[in-house]
Amino acid sequence: MNLRAPKRVFIKTYGCQMNVYDSERMGDVLAPEGFEAVDEAGKADLVILNTCHIREKAAEKVYSELGRLRILKQERAANGHDMLIAVAGCVAQAEGEEIVNRAPVVDVVVGPQTYHRLPELISRRTGTGASIVETEFPTEDKFSRFVETKPIARSVTAFVTVQEGCDKFCAFCVVPYTRGAEYSRSAAAVTAEAERLADGGVREITLLGQNVNAYHGDGPDGESWSLGRLLTQLSKIEGIERIRYTTSHPRDMDEELIEVHGSNPKVMPYLHLPIQAGSDRVLKAMNRRHSVMDYVRLIDRIRSVRPDIALSGDFIVGFPGETDEDFEETMALVRRVGYAQAYSFKYSPRPGTPAAQSAEQVAEETKSERLERLQTLLRKQQLAFNQSCVGRALEVLLEKPGRHAGQLVGRSPYLQAVHVDAGGAQIGQIVRVHVEEAGVNSLTGQLDVSARQQG
Ligand code: SAH
Ligand code: SF4
Ligand code: F3S
């Protein structure tokens, strides 16, 4: 590859929002090297797959994509063009060298903690011709490297990673192995990034972390700051109108954070608080280290300060040893809590995790039946929540063009997608919308023209 000529990069992102953030940062570190982002692998000199290892299916997708890329790379070579292929993210971290053995077409393997070195890895690969595998957990702080590269505001909403890694070691989960030990960025670094995004036109930020509410970054006052304190600080930034955060662990939901939901109007009434299962026996085997009642009490407390909060969660069905009775307890918990939205998965054994070694694996058929029942219930709750908004006026941040001409799509405070005939309203404005219709996945409404519009 001619490193001096303009080059094109295509980044495909799998997995969680932290990967979305990382993909954007990869774009940011490559831009000064002359890389322009394109939306198709076939047009790219460099293709990066930013991968996810959380479930088997997620990891396998990467290898099928690499099979397709091998053909594309041959076609481009036949036309006299190079194509470098890089695998980044959590599969890269978990499998390292194995990726190059299984898919020799891969030029660079780079873990989530070292992708700021991408330009250097690419030039090493181009110089030596040998595949590069870089999966260390370096002592240097990758985030400090991004300060040199201004985050590019791509939309009116943006993610900001504030915490990374995990020390909790749930028995099913690969994250502590792929993302390493828990780490929090300093409050000053996060604030500076949010300020730059606000300057670029961002109105809503979502703070990210595998355990975002375990945040304990250094504050400018020399103290360790909690997430609640960080939210309060960020809410003072002019231009930032909305703040969200994800994903939270029930054990780290402290009183300060709960109270911010009651007192700070910029903190949106939406909380992703996974419990995974509704049986104490299963929670113990999962190493979640709290009980179902702890969770129920926590939800009651949060609802006491913010009664309208939309709750979301994650569930795993068919964890090793889960009986029919255990599963019924999960269904009962879901009925008791009432979720506005939630994710649910079949347990997927992951290499190197304790639960994968259990002799009590649940039959695939049982997992499928349980997932079907749980998802039917969760869909019903989601629809009910959305329908409860019909007739109400909600503040909607307009984010992008809708399906039809003249329509825009935005998000309600509860993170629902809202379709609205825009009239004169623009992307980036927060408008009041009278909700007229509700489906499982979105709301439709009319602009309230009489109401005050911010913008
Ligand atoms: N830190 C978050 C979860 C991050 S992983 C928390 O503790 O809640 C995102 C979700 O993927 C998890 O909440 C879990 O529901 C799911 N997940 C993780 N490992 C899994 C596995 N081995 N099989 C199925 N689902 C899994
Ligand atoms: Fe995985 Fe558990 Fe850590 Fe969440 S808290 S990232 S589920 S180990
Ligand atoms: Fe997947 Fe890694 Fe995120 S395993 S869910 S991309 S932290």
CSV table of C-alpha atoms in Angstrom, one decimal, residues 54-433:
chain,number,residue,atom,x,y,z
A,54,ILE,CA,-19.7,-12.4,23.7
A,55,ARG,CA,-21.6,-15.3,22.1
A,56,GLU,CA,-20.5,-18.1,19.8
A,57,LYS,CA,-22.7,-16.7,16.9
A,58,ALA,CA,-21.1,-13.3,17.2
A,59,ALA,CA,-17.6,-14.7,16.9
A,60,GLU,CA,-18.5,-17.1,14.0
A,61,LYS,CA,-19.8,-14.2,11.9
A,62,VAL,CA,-16.3,-12.9,11.7
A,63,TYR,CA,-14.9,-16.0,10.0
A,64,SER,CA,-17.7,-16.0,7.5
A,65,GLU,CA,-17.1,-12.4,6.7
A,66,LEU,CA,-13.3,-13.1,6.3
A,67,GLY,CA,-14.3,-15.8,3.8
A,68,ARG,CA,-16.1,-13.2,1.7
A,69,LEU,CA,-13.3,-10.7,2.1
A,70,ARG,CA,-10.7,-13.2,0.8
A,71,ILE,CA,-12.6,-13.3,-2.5
A,72,LEU,CA,-12.9,-9.5,-2.6
A,73,LYS,CA,-9.2,-9.2,-1.9
A,74,GLN,CA,-8.4,-11.5,-4.8
A,75,GLU,CA,-10.7,-9.5,-7.1
A,76,ARG,CA,-9.1,-6.2,-6.1
A,77,ALA,CA,-5.6,-7.7,-6.6
A,78,ALA,CA,-6.6,-8.8,-10.1
A,79,ASN,CA,-7.4,-5.1,-10.8
A,80,GLY,CA,-4.1,-4.0,-9.4
A,81,HIS,CA,-5.3,-2.8,-6.0
A,82,ASP,CA,-4.1,-3.8,-2.6
A,83,MET,CA,-6.5,-4.5,0.3
A,84,LEU,CA,-5.3,-4.9,3.8
A,85,ILE,CA,-7.5,-6.8,6.3
A,86,ALA,CA,-7.4,-6.1,10.0
A,87,VAL,CA,-9.4,-7.8,12.8
A,88,ALA,CA,-9.9,-5.7,15.8
A,89,GLY,CA,-12.0,-6.0,19.0
A,90,CYS,CA,-12.8,-8.8,21.3
A,91,VAL,CA,-12.3,-11.8,19.0
A,92,ALA,CA,-8.9,-10.4,18.2
A,93,GLN,CA,-8.1,-10.2,21.9
A,94,ALA,CA,-9.5,-13.7,22.7
A,95,GLU,CA,-8.1,-15.6,19.7
A,96,GLY,CA,-5.0,-13.6,18.7
A,97,GLU,CA,-2.6,-15.7,16.6
A,98,GLU,CA,-5.4,-18.3,16.0
A,99,ILE,CA,-7.2,-15.9,13.7
A,100,VAL,CA,-4.2,-15.7,11.3
A,101,ASN,CA,-3.9,-19.5,11.4
A,102,ARG,CA,-7.5,-20.0,10.6
A,103,ALA,CA,-7.7,-17.1,8.1
A,104,PRO,CA,-4.3,-16.4,6.6
A,105,VAL,CA,-5.9,-13.5,4.6
A,106,VAL,CA,-5.7,-11.4,7.7
A,107,ASP,CA,-2.9,-8.9,7.8
A,108,VAL,CA,-3.3,-7.3,11.2
A,109,VAL,CA,-4.9,-8.5,14.5
A,110,VAL,CA,-5.3,-5.8,17.0
A,111,GLY,CA,-7.0,-6.0,20.5
A,112,PRO,CA,-9.3,-3.3,22.0
A,113,GLN,CA,-6.4,-1.8,24.1
A,114,THR,CA,-4.0,-1.2,21.3
A,115,TYR,CA,-5.9,0.0,18.2
A,116,HIS,CA,-4.5,3.5,18.7
A,117,ARG,CA,-1.3,2.0,17.3
A,118,LEU,CA,-3.1,1.0,14.0
A,119,PRO,CA,-1.2,3.4,11.7
A,120,GLU,CA,2.1,2.0,13.0
A,121,LEU,CA,0.9,-1.6,12.7
A,122,ILE,CA,-0.2,-1.0,9.2
A,123,SER,CA,3.1,0.4,8.1
A,124,ARG,CA,4.9,-2.4,9.8
A,125,ARG,CA,2.8,-4.9,7.9
A,126,THR,CA,3.4,-3.1,4.7
A,127,GLY,CA,7.1,-2.9,5.4
A,128,THR,CA,7.7,-6.5,6.5
A,129,GLY,CA,5.0,-8.5,4.6
A,130,ALA,CA,4.4,-10.6,7.8
A,131,SER,CA,1.1,-10.6,9.6
A,132,ILE,CA,1.0,-8.6,12.8
A,133,VAL,CA,-0.7,-9.7,16.0
A,134,GLU,CA,-0.9,-7.1,18.7
A,135,THR,CA,-3.0,-8.1,21.7
A,136,GLU,CA,-1.2,-6.7,24.7
A,137,PHE,CA,-2.7,-4.8,27.6
A,138,PRO,CA,-0.2,-2.0,27.4
A,139,THR,CA,0.5,0.2,30.4
A,140,GLU,CA,0.0,3.4,28.3
A,141,ASP,CA,-3.4,4.8,28.2
A,142,LYS,CA,-5.0,4.6,24.8
A,143,PHE,CA,-7.5,7.3,25.7
A,144,SER,CA,-4.6,9.8,26.2
A,145,ARG,CA,-3.7,9.2,22.5
A,146,PHE,CA,-7.2,10.3,21.4
A,147,VAL,CA,-6.7,13.8,22.9
A,148,GLU,CA,-4.3,14.4,20.1
A,149,THR,CA,-7.0,13.4,17.6
A,150,LYS,CA,-10.1,15.5,18.0
A,151,PRO,CA,-13.3,13.4,18.0
A,152,ILE,CA,-15.3,14.1,14.9
A,153,ALA,CA,-19.0,14.8,15.7
A,154,ARG,CA,-20.8,12.4,13.3
A,155,SER,CA,-24.3,13.0,14.5
A,156,VAL,CA,-26.3,15.0,17.1
A,157,THR,CA,-25.8,12.1,19.5
A,158,ALA,CA,-22.5,10.6,20.5
A,159,PHE,CA,-21.0,7.9,22.7
A,160,VAL,CA,-18.2,8.6,25.2
A,161,THR,CA,-16.5,5.7,26.8
A,162,VAL,CA,-15.8,6.6,30.4
A,163,GLN,CA,-15.0,3.2,31.9
A,164,GLU,CA,-13.7,0.0,30.4
A,165,GLY,CA,-13.1,-3.5,31.5
A,166,CYS,CA,-14.6,-5.6,34.2
A,167,ASP,CA,-13.5,-7.2,37.5
A,168,LYS,CA,-16.7,-9.0,38.2
A,169,PHE,CA,-16.1,-12.3,36.4
A,170,CYS,CA,-19.7,-13.5,36.0
A,171,ALA,CA,-19.4,-17.2,35.3
A,172,PHE,CA,-20.7,-16.9,31.7
A,173,CYS,CA,-18.9,-13.8,30.4
A,174,VAL,CA,-15.8,-13.2,28.3
A,175,VAL,CA,-15.6,-9.4,28.9
A,176,PRO,CA,-13.1,-9.6,31.8
A,177,TYR,CA,-10.7,-11.5,29.5
A,178,THR,CA,-11.2,-9.5,26.4
A,179,ARG,CA,-11.4,-6.0,27.9
A,180,GLY,CA,-9.2,-6.5,30.9
A,181,ALA,CA,-9.4,-5.0,34.4
A,182,GLU,CA,-11.7,-2.2,35.2
A,183,TYR,CA,-10.4,1.2,34.4
A,184,SER,CA,-12.0,4.7,34.6
A,185,ARG,CA,-10.9,7.8,32.6
A,186,SER,CA,-10.4,11.0,34.5
A,187,ALA,CA,-13.4,13.3,34.9
A,188,ALA,CA,-11.3,16.0,33.2
A,189,ALA,CA,-10.6,13.9,30.1
A,190,VAL,CA,-14.3,12.9,29.8
A,191,THR,CA,-15.4,16.5,30.3
A,192,ALA,CA,-13.0,17.7,27.6
A,193,GLU,CA,-14.2,15.1,25.1
A,194,ALA,CA,-17.9,16.0,25.8
A,195,GLU,CA,-17.1,19.7,25.4
A,196,ARG,CA,-15.5,19.1,22.0
A,197,LEU,CA,-18.5,17.1,20.9
A,198,ALA,CA,-20.8,19.8,22.1
A,199,ASP,CA,-18.8,22.3,20.0
A,200,GLY,CA,-19.3,20.0,17.0
A,201,GLY,CA,-23.1,20.1,17.4
A,202,VAL,CA,-23.8,17.1,19.6
A,203,ARG,CA,-26.8,17.5,21.9
A,204,GLU,CA,-27.0,14.1,23.6
A,205,ILE,CA,-24.1,12.0,25.0
A,206,THR,CA,-24.3,8.4,26.2
A,207,LEU,CA,-21.6,7.5,28.6
A,208,LEU,CA,-20.3,4.0,28.0
A,209,GLY,CA,-18.7,1.3,30.1
A,210,GLN,CA,-19.0,-2.5,30.5
A,211,ASN,CA,-19.8,-1.5,34.1
A,212,VAL,CA,-20.4,2.2,33.6
A,213,ASN,CA,-21.8,2.8,37.1
A,214,ALA,CA,-18.6,1.3,38.7
A,215,TYR,CA,-17.0,4.5,37.3
A,216,HIS,CA,-14.5,5.9,39.8
A,217,GLY,CA,-12.3,8.3,37.8
A,218,ASP,CA,-9.9,10.9,39.2
A,219,GLY,CA,-11.7,14.2,39.8
A,220,PRO,CA,-10.1,17.6,39.3
A,221,ASP,CA,-10.3,18.0,43.2
A,222,GLY,CA,-8.0,15.0,43.7
A,223,GLU,CA,-11.0,12.8,44.9
A,224,SER,CA,-12.3,9.8,43.2
A,225,TRP,CA,-15.5,10.7,41.4
A,226,SER,CA,-18.6,8.5,41.1
A,227,LEU,CA,-20.8,8.3,38.0
A,228,GLY,CA,-23.4,10.4,39.7
A,229,ARG,CA,-20.9,13.2,40.3
A,230,LEU,CA,-19.6,12.9,36.7
A,231,LEU,CA,-23.2,13.2,35.3
A,232,THR,CA,-23.8,16.4,37.4
A,233,GLN,CA,-20.6,17.9,36.0
A,234,LEU,CA,-21.3,17.0,32.4
A,235,SER,CA,-24.9,18.4,32.7
A,236,LYS,CA,-23.3,21.8,33.0
A,237,ILE,CA,-21.8,21.8,29.5
A,238,GLU,CA,-23.6,24.2,27.3
A,239,GLY,CA,-25.2,22.5,24.3
A,240,ILE,CA,-25.4,19.1,25.9
A,241,GLU,CA,-29.1,18.7,26.6
A,242,ARG,CA,-29.4,15.0,27.3
A,243,ILE,CA,-27.2,12.5,29.1
A,244,ARG,CA,-27.6,8.7,29.2
A,245,TYR,CA,-25.3,5.9,30.4
A,246,THR,CA,-25.0,2.2,29.8
A,247,THR,CA,-24.5,-0.6,31.0
A,248,SER,CA,-25.1,-0.6,34.7
A,249,HIS,CA,-24.6,-3.4,37.2
A,250,PRO,CA,-27.1,-3.6,40.1
A,251,ARG,CA,-24.3,-3.8,42.7
A,252,ASP,CA,-22.9,-0.5,41.6
A,253,MET,CA,-26.2,1.5,41.6
A,254,ASP,CA,-25.4,3.9,44.5
A,255,GLU,CA,-27.6,6.4,46.2
A,256,GLU,CA,-25.9,9.4,44.6
A,257,LEU,CA,-26.6,8.1,41.1
A,258,ILE,CA,-30.2,7.2,41.9
A,259,GLU,CA,-30.8,10.7,43.2
A,260,VAL,CA,-29.4,12.3,40.1
A,261,HIS,CA,-32.3,10.7,38.2
A,262,GLY,CA,-34.7,12.5,40.5
A,263,SER,CA,-33.0,15.9,40.4
A,264,ASN,CA,-31.2,16.4,37.1
A,265,PRO,CA,-33.5,17.0,34.1
A,266,LYS,CA,-30.7,16.4,31.6
A,267,VAL,CA,-30.3,12.8,32.8
A,268,MET,CA,-32.8,10.9,30.7
A,269,PRO,CA,-35.4,8.7,32.4
A,270,TYR,CA,-34.1,5.4,31.0
A,271,LEU,CA,-32.0,2.8,32.7
A,272,HIS,CA,-30.4,-0.4,31.4
A,273,LEU,CA,-30.0,-2.5,34.4
A,274,PRO,CA,-29.5,-6.2,33.6
A,275,ILE,CA,-30.3,-8.9,36.1
A,276,GLN,CA,-29.7,-11.9,33.7
A,277,ALA,CA,-32.0,-14.3,35.7
A,278,GLY,CA,-34.8,-14.2,38.2
A,279,SER,CA,-33.8,-17.1,40.4
A,280,ASP,CA,-31.4,-16.7,43.3
A,281,ARG,CA,-29.9,-20.1,42.7
A,282,VAL,CA,-29.0,-19.2,39.1
A,283,LEU,CA,-27.8,-15.7,40.1
A,284,LYS,CA,-25.4,-17.4,42.6
A,285,ALA,CA,-24.1,-19.8,40.1
A,286,MET,CA,-23.6,-16.9,37.7
A,287,ASN,CA,-21.5,-15.1,40.3
A,288,ARG,CA,-23.7,-12.0,40.1
A,289,ARG,CA,-23.4,-11.5,43.9
A,290,HIS,CA,-26.8,-10.1,44.6
A,291,SER,CA,-30.3,-11.5,45.1
A,292,VAL,CA,-33.5,-11.1,43.2
A,293,MET,CA,-34.9,-9.2,46.2
A,294,ASP,CA,-31.9,-6.8,46.2
A,295,TYR,CA,-32.8,-6.0,42.5
A,296,VAL,CA,-36.5,-5.6,43.2
A,297,ARG,CA,-35.8,-3.2,46.1
A,298,LEU,CA,-33.4,-1.3,43.9
A,299,ILE,CA,-36.0,-0.8,41.2
A,300,ASP,CA,-38.5,0.3,43.8
A,301,ARG,CA,-36.0,2.9,45.1
A,302,ILE,CA,-35.3,4.2,41.6
A,303,ARG,CA,-39.0,4.4,40.8
A,304,SER,CA,-39.5,6.4,44.0
A,305,VAL,CA,-37.3,9.2,42.7
A,306,ARG,CA,-38.3,8.9,39.0
A,307,PRO,CA,-41.7,7.1,38.7
A,308,ASP,CA,-41.8,7.3,34.9
A,309,ILE,CA,-38.3,5.7,34.3
A,310,ALA,CA,-38.1,3.3,31.4
A,311,LEU,CA,-36.4,0.1,32.5
A,312,SER,CA,-34.3,-2.1,30.3
A,313,GLY,CA,-32.3,-5.2,31.0
A,314,ASP,CA,-30.5,-8.3,29.7
A,315,PHE,CA,-31.5,-11.9,30.3
A,316,ILE,CA,-29.8,-15.2,29.7
A,317,VAL,CA,-31.9,-18.3,29.4
A,318,GLY,CA,-30.6,-21.9,29.8
A,319,PHE,CA,-27.6,-21.0,32.0
A,320,PRO,CA,-26.1,-24.4,33.1
A,321,GLY,CA,-28.3,-26.0,35.7
A,322,GLU,CA,-31.3,-23.7,35.1
A,323,THR,CA,-34.4,-25.7,35.9
A,324,ASP,CA,-38.0,-25.1,34.7
A,325,GLU,CA,-38.8,-23.6,38.1
A,326,ASP,CA,-35.8,-21.3,37.9
A,327,PHE,CA,-37.0,-20.1,34.5
A,328,GLU,CA,-40.5,-19.5,35.8
A,329,GLU,CA,-38.9,-17.3,38.4
A,330,THR,CA,-37.4,-15.2,35.6
A,331,MET,CA,-40.8,-14.9,34.0
A,332,ALA,CA,-42.3,-13.9,37.3
A,333,LEU,CA,-39.6,-11.2,37.9
A,334,VAL,CA,-40.2,-9.8,34.4
A,335,ARG,CA,-43.9,-9.5,35.1
A,336,ARG,CA,-43.2,-7.9,38.4
A,337,VAL,CA,-40.8,-5.3,37.1
A,338,GLY,CA,-42.4,-4.4,33.7
A,339,TYR,CA,-39.7,-3.5,31.2
A,340,ALA,CA,-40.0,-0.8,28.6
A,341,GLN,CA,-37.5,-2.8,26.5
A,342,ALA,CA,-35.0,-5.6,27.1
A,343,TYR,CA,-32.5,-8.0,25.4
A,344,SER,CA,-32.5,-11.7,25.9
A,345,PHE,CA,-30.2,-14.5,24.8
A,346,LYS,CA,-29.7,-18.2,24.9
A,347,TYR,CA,-26.7,-19.1,27.1
A,348,SER,CA,-23.7,-19.6,24.9
A,349,PRO,CA,-20.7,-21.4,26.4
A,350,ARG,CA,-17.6,-19.3,26.0
A,351,PRO,CA,-14.1,-20.8,26.0
A,352,GLY,CA,-12.2,-20.1,29.2
A,353,THR,CA,-15.2,-19.1,31.3
A,354,PRO,CA,-16.2,-21.3,34.3
A,355,ALA,CA,-19.8,-22.0,33.2
A,356,ALA,CA,-18.6,-23.5,29.9
A,357,GLN,CA,-17.0,-26.3,31.9
A,358,SER,CA,-20.2,-27.2,33.8
A,359,ALA,CA,-21.6,-30.7,33.3
A,360,GLU,CA,-25.2,-29.3,33.6
A,361,GLN,CA,-25.6,-27.7,30.1
A,362,VAL,CA,-29.2,-27.2,29.2
A,363,ALA,CA,-30.5,-28.8,25.9
A,364,GLU,CA,-30.7,-26.5,22.9
A,365,GLU,CA,-34.4,-27.2,22.4
A,366,THR,CA,-35.1,-26.2,26.0
A,367,LYS,CA,-33.2,-22.9,25.6
A,368,SER,CA,-35.1,-22.2,22.4
A,369,GLU,CA,-38.5,-22.8,24.1
A,370,ARG,CA,-37.6,-20.6,27.1
A,371,LEU,CA,-36.2,-17.8,24.9
A,372,GLU,CA,-39.4,-17.8,22.8
A,373,ARG,CA,-41.6,-17.5,25.9
A,374,LEU,CA,-39.5,-14.8,27.5
A,375,GLN,CA,-39.3,-12.8,24.3
A,376,THR,CA,-43.0,-13.0,23.8
A,377,LEU,CA,-43.5,-11.6,27.3
A,378,LEU,CA,-40.9,-8.8,26.8
A,379,ARG,CA,-42.4,-7.8,23.4
A,380,LYS,CA,-45.8,-7.5,25.0
A,381,GLN,CA,-44.4,-5.3,27.7
A,382,GLN,CA,-42.6,-3.2,25.2
A,383,LEU,CA,-45.7,-2.7,23.2
A,384,ALA,CA,-47.7,-1.9,26.3
A,385,PHE,CA,-45.1,0.7,27.4
A,386,ASN,CA,-45.1,2.3,23.9
A,387,GLN,CA,-48.9,2.3,23.9
A,388,SER,CA,-49.0,4.1,27.2
A,389,CYS,CA,-47.3,7.0,25.5
A,390,VAL,CA,-50.1,7.5,22.9
A,391,GLY,CA,-51.9,10.8,23.7
A,392,ARG,CA,-48.9,12.2,25.5
A,393,ALA,CA,-46.6,15.0,24.3
A,394,LEU,CA,-43.0,13.9,24.4
A,395,GLU,CA,-39.8,15.8,23.9
A,396,VAL,CA,-38.0,14.3,20.9
A,397,LEU,CA,-34.4,15.0,19.8
A,398,LEU,CA,-34.5,14.9,16.0
A,399,GLU,CA,-31.7,12.7,14.8
A,400,LYS,CA,-32.0,11.7,11.1
A,401,PRO,CA,-34.2,11.6,8.1
A,402,GLY,CA,-37.2,9.2,8.3
A,403,ARG,CA,-38.6,6.7,5.8
A,404,HIS,CA,-40.7,9.1,3.9
A,405,ALA,CA,-39.9,12.5,2.4
A,406,GLY,CA,-40.4,15.3,5.0
A,407,GLN,CA,-40.2,12.9,7.9
A,408,LEU,CA,-37.6,12.9,10.6
A,409,VAL,CA,-36.8,10.3,13.3
A,410,GLY,CA,-35.7,11.1,16.8
A,411,ARG,CA,-35.7,9.7,20.2
A,412,SER,CA,-38.0,10.3,23.1
A,413,PRO,CA,-36.6,10.7,26.7
A,414,TYR,CA,-37.4,6.9,27.0
A,415,LEU,CA,-35.2,6.1,24.0
A,416,GLN,CA,-38.1,5.2,21.8
A,417,ALA,CA,-37.7,5.9,18.1
A,418,VAL,CA,-40.3,8.6,17.1
A,419,HIS,CA,-41.3,9.2,13.5
A,420,VAL,CA,-42.6,12.7,12.9
A,421,ASP,CA,-43.6,14.9,9.9
A,422,ALA,CA,-40.9,17.5,10.3
A,423,GLY,CA,-42.6,20.7,9.1
A,424,GLY,CA,-39.9,23.3,9.5
A,425,ALA,CA,-38.1,21.4,12.3
A,426,GLN,CA,-34.4,20.5,11.8
A,427,ILE,CA,-32.1,17.6,12.9
A,428,GLY,CA,-30.6,18.5,16.2
A,429,GLN,CA,-33.7,20.3,17.6
A,430,ILE,CA,-35.6,19.0,20.5
A,431,VAL,CA,-39.3,19.3,19.7
A,432,ARG,CA,-42.6,18.4,21.4
A,433,VAL,CA,-44.4,15.6,19.6
